[in-house]
Amino acid sequence: MSIPDSWKDHLGSWKGTYKLHRSWLEGDKKVVECKSSLHLDSDPRRAYATLVYTWEVDGDQHEGTMLLCYSKKAKRMEIGWSDSWHQNTGVFFATGPEADDGSFLCKGSYKAGDQTWGWTISIAFAKDRLIVKMDNVEPGGKADWAVDSAYKRDA
């Protein structure tokens, strides 16, 4: 395992916005937008990366951490993710292939009652921006955006 070669230039601190879509609420409480900070780092051997971020909802600050492990041979990313708001009692696992543009769309699943739901995590670099998006996928396959965040380098 390692980190993608293209990520070496993107390690460090980022600032941006974090949008949370609470599809079960009505009106102006449905979408929350807040300032967010993110730090992307790797271990000294570049065997893995960590993506640590902060954001806020309803006056409460939250944190999230992703452990990112990349297989150069398989061109696949594995993510272990925990967030103090989203699933604060465990680690969510997702995996997915590297796209031609170097982005990743990783997929995983979780149980809600007796149903299995899906969740996707997309990580992409576009010029001077880092974009992290997440979708919640209903048991029938319909995806609805859950998180849309965009960051620029922290000067």
Coordinates of N, CA and C in Angstrom, one line a residue, residues 17-85:
T17 N -15.3 25.0 2.5 CA -16.7 25.0 3.0 C -17.1 23.5 3.0
Y18 N -18.0 23.2 3.9 CA -18.6 21.9 4.1 C -20.1 22.0 4.1
K19 N -20.7 21.4 3.1 CA -22.2 21.4 3.0 C -22.7 20.0 3.4
L20 N -23.7 20.0 4.3 CA -24.3 18.8 4.8 C -25.8 18.8 4.3
H21 N -26.2 17.8 3.7 CA -27.6 17.7 3.2 C -28.3 16.7 4.1
R22 N -29.3 17.3 4.9 CA -30.1 16.4 5.8 C -31.4 16.2 5.1
S23 N -31.5 15.2 4.3 CA -32.7 15.0 3.4 C -34.0 14.8 4.1
W24 N -33.9 14.4 5.4 CA -35.1 14.1 6.1 C -35.7 15.3 6.8
L25 N -35.1 16.5 6.7 CA -35.6 17.7 7.3 C -36.3 18.5 6.2
E26 N -37.1 19.5 6.6 CA -37.8 20.4 5.6 C -37.1 21.8 5.6
G27 N -37.4 22.5 4.5 CA -37.1 23.9 4.4 C -35.6 24.2 4.6
D28 N -35.3 25.4 5.2 CA -33.9 25.9 5.3 C -33.0 25.1 6.3
K29 N -33.6 24.1 7.0 CA -32.8 23.3 7.9 C -32.2 22.1 7.1
K30 N -32.6 21.9 5.9 CA -32.2 20.7 5.1 C -30.7 20.8 4.8
V31 N -30.2 21.9 4.4 CA -28.8 22.1 4.0 C -28.1 23.0 4.9
V32 N -27.0 22.6 5.5 CA -26.2 23.3 6.4 C -24.8 23.6 5.7
E33 N -24.4 24.8 5.7 CA -23.1 25.1 5.1 C -22.2 25.8 6.2
C34 N -21.0 25.4 6.3 CA -20.1 25.9 7.3 C -18.7 26.0 6.8
K35 N -17.8 26.7 7.5 CA -16.4 26.7 7.2 C -15.8 25.4 7.7
S36 N -14.8 25.0 7.0 CA -14.2 23.7 7.3 C -12.7 23.8 7.1
S37 N -11.9 23.1 7.9 CA -10.5 22.9 7.7 C -10.2 21.5 7.5
L38 N -9.1 21.2 6.7 CA -8.7 19.8 6.4 C -7.2 19.8 6.4
H39 N -6.7 18.7 6.8 CA -5.2 18.4 6.7 C -5.0 17.0 6.1
L40 N -4.2 17.0 5.1 CA -3.9 15.8 4.4 C -2.4 15.5 4.6
D41 N -2.1 14.3 5.2 CA -0.7 14.0 5.5 C -0.5 12.5 5.2
S42 N 0.8 12.2 5.2 CA 1.2 10.8 5.0 C 2.2 10.4 6.1
D43 N 2.4 9.1 6.2 CA 3.4 8.6 7.1 C 4.8 8.9 6.4
P44 N 5.9 8.8 7.1 CA 7.2 9.1 6.5 C 7.5 8.2 5.3
R45 N 7.0 7.0 5.2 CA 7.3 6.1 4.1 C 6.3 6.2 3.0
R46 N 5.3 7.0 3.2 CA 4.2 7.2 2.2 C 3.4 5.9 2.0
A47 N 3.3 5.1 3.0 CA 2.5 3.9 2.9 C 1.0 4.1 3.0
Y48 N 0.6 5.2 3.6 CA -0.8 5.6 3.8 C -0.9 7.1 4.0
A49 N -2.1 7.6 3.8 CA -2.4 9.0 4.1 C -3.5 9.1 5.1
T50 N -3.5 10.2 5.8 CA -4.6 10.6 6.7 C -5.2 11.9 6.2
L51 N -6.5 11.9 6.3 CA -7.3 13.1 5.9 C -8.1 13.4 7.1
V52 N -7.8 14.6 7.8 CA -8.5 14.9 9.1 C -9.2 16.3 8.8
Y53 N -10.4 16.4 9.2 CA -11.2 17.6 8.9 C -12.1 18.0 10.1
T54 N -12.4 19.3 10.1 CA -13.4 19.8 11.1 C -14.5 20.5 10.4
W55 N -15.7 20.5 11.0 CA -16.8 21.2 10.4 C -17.8 21.4 11.5
E56 N -18.9 22.1 11.3 CA -19.9 22.5 12.3 C -21.3 22.3 11.8
V57 N -22.2 21.8 12.7 CA -23.6 21.7 12.5 C -24.4 22.1 13.7
D58 N -25.4 23.0 13.6 CA -26.2 23.4 14.7 C -25.4 23.9 15.9
G59 N -24.3 24.6 15.6 CA -23.5 25.2 16.7 C -22.5 24.2 17.3
D60 N -22.5 23.0 16.9 CA -21.5 22.0 17.5 C -20.4 21.7 16.4
Q61 N -19.2 21.7 16.9 CA -18.1 21.4 16.0 C -17.9 19.9 16.0
H62 N -17.6 19.4 14.8 CA -17.4 17.9 14.6 C -16.1 17.7 13.9
E63 N -15.6 16.5 14.0 CA -14.3 16.1 13.4 C -14.5 14.8 12.6
G64 N -13.7 14.7 11.6 CA -13.7 13.4 10.9 C -12.3 13.0 10.5
T65 N -12.0 11.7 10.4 CA -10.7 11.2 10.0 C -10.9 10.1 9.0
M66 N -10.1 10.1 8.0 CA -10.0 9.0 7.0 C -8.6 8.5 6.9
L67 N -8.5 7.2 7.0 CA -7.2 6.5 6.7 C -7.3 6.0 5.3
L68 N -6.4 6.5 4.5 CA -6.4 6.2 3.0 C -5.2 5.3 2.6
C69 N -5.5 4.2 2.1 CA -4.5 3.2 1.7 C -4.7 2.9 0.2
Y70 N -3.7 3.1 -0.6 CA -3.8 3.0 -2.1 C -2.9 1.8 -2.5
S71 N -3.5 1.0 -3.4 CA -2.7 -0.1 -4.0 C -2.3 0.3 -5.4
K72 N -1.0 0.6 -5.7 CA -0.6 1.0 -7.0 C -0.9 -0.1 -8.0
K73 N -0.7 -1.4 -7.6 CA -0.8 -2.5 -8.5 C -2.3 -2.6 -9.0
A74 N -3.2 -2.5 -8.0 CA -4.6 -2.7 -8.3 C -5.3 -1.4 -8.7
K75 N -4.6 -0.2 -8.5 CA -5.1 1.1 -8.7 C -6.5 1.3 -8.0
R76 N -6.5 0.9 -6.7 CA -7.7 1.0 -5.8 C -7.3 1.7 -4.5
M77 N -8.3 2.4 -4.0 CA -8.1 3.1 -2.7 C -9.0 2.3 -1.7
E78 N -8.5 2.2 -0.5 CA -9.3 1.7 0.7 C -9.3 2.8 1.7
I79 N -10.5 3.0 2.2 CA -10.7 4.1 3.2 C -11.4 3.5 4.5
G80 N -10.8 3.9 5.6 CA -11.4 3.7 6.9 C -11.8 5.1 7.4
W81 N -13.1 5.3 7.7 CA -13.6 6.6 8.0 C -14.4 6.7 9.2
S82 N -14.2 7.7 10.1 CA -15.0 7.9 11.2 C -15.2 9.4 11.4
D83 N -16.4 9.8 11.7 CA -16.8 11.2 11.9 C -17.7 11.3 13.1
S84 N -17.5 12.3 13.9 CA -18.2 12.5 15.2 C -19.7 12.7 15.0
W85 N -20.1 13.0 13.8 CA -21.6 13.2 13.6 C -22.2 12.1 12.8

